[in-house]
């Protein structure tokens, strides 16, 4: 048996980056290609929307993002300033506050 002469192709980072801008791939495929070939991400490109057209999910994600950002700000304030963070808004659940207060007073004894 004789082997057929085959061709080889050289794939470069630039080639993959250019191809990703021209084609449509799933997020998983794009991530795999970028990791495998080291193609950079366009820093000015908008982030993909995880919620699609579901407005309820969009609202939940926005609330989660806001909570995470406020927690990050508190953490940065603590590490940079060394002072106590801004107080967190009181919980709507009064029972929890009562239980926490009772446990704190119990520890002092």
PDB file of N, CA and C in Angstrom, residues 13-14 24 27 38 67 74 76-77 79 95:
ATOM      1  N   UNK A  13      -2.393  31.724  15.942  1.00  0.00           N
ATOM      2  CA  UNK A  13      -3.287  32.468  16.812  1.00  0.00           C
ATOM      3  C   UNK A  13      -4.058  33.521  16.031  1.00  0.00           C
ATOM      4  N   UNK A  14      -3.370  34.200  15.131  1.00  0.00           N
ATOM      5  CA  UNK A  14      -4.010  35.249  14.339  1.00  0.00           C
ATOM      6  C   UNK A  14      -5.094  34.669  13.435  1.00  0.00           C
ATOM      7  N   UNK A  24     -19.897  32.023  13.274  1.00  0.00           N
ATOM      8  CA  UNK A  24     -20.761  31.924  14.447  1.00  0.00           C
ATOM      9  C   UNK A  24     -20.516  30.575  15.098  1.00  0.00           C
ATOM     10  N   UNK A  27     -20.801  29.376  22.523  1.00  0.00           N
ATOM     11  CA  UNK A  27     -19.837  29.871  23.509  1.00  0.00           C
ATOM     12  C   UNK A  27     -18.827  28.818  23.957  1.00  0.00           C
ATOM     13  N   UNK A  38      -4.810  29.988  21.978  1.00  0.00           N
ATOM     14  CA  UNK A  38      -4.356  31.225  22.606  1.00  0.00           C
ATOM     15  C   UNK A  38      -4.849  32.482  21.920  1.00  0.00           C
ATOM     16  N   UNK A  67     -25.639  42.726  44.279  1.00  0.00           N
ATOM     17  CA  UNK A  67     -25.191  42.235  45.589  1.00  0.00           C
ATOM     18  C   UNK A  67     -23.696  41.933  45.579  1.00  0.00           C
ATOM     19  N   UNK A  74     -17.438  46.611  49.789  1.00  0.00           N
ATOM     20  CA  UNK A  74     -17.213  46.504  51.239  1.00  0.00           C
ATOM     21  C   UNK A  74     -15.871  45.848  51.530  1.00  0.00           C
ATOM     22  N   UNK A  76     -13.193  45.727  49.593  1.00  0.00           N
ATOM     23  CA  UNK A  76     -12.109  46.649  49.244  1.00  0.00           C
ATOM     24  C   UNK A  76     -11.956  47.739  50.285  1.00  0.00           C
ATOM     25  N   UNK A  77     -13.073  48.232  50.799  1.00  0.00           N
ATOM     26  CA  UNK A  77     -13.015  49.266  51.821  1.00  0.00           C
ATOM     27  C   UNK A  77     -12.347  48.737  53.087  1.00  0.00           C
ATOM     28  N   UNK A  79     -10.096  46.229  53.275  1.00  0.00           N
ATOM     29  CA  UNK A  79      -8.676  45.943  53.077  1.00  0.00           C
ATOM     30  C   UNK A  79      -7.864  47.221  52.898  1.00  0.00           C
ATOM     31  N   UNK A  95     -37.207  37.496  63.179  1.00  0.00           N
ATOM     32  CA  UNK A  95     -36.901  36.333  64.007  1.00  0.00           C
ATOM     33  C   UNK A  95     -35.417  36.038  63.977  1.00  0.00           C
TER      34      UNK A  95
END
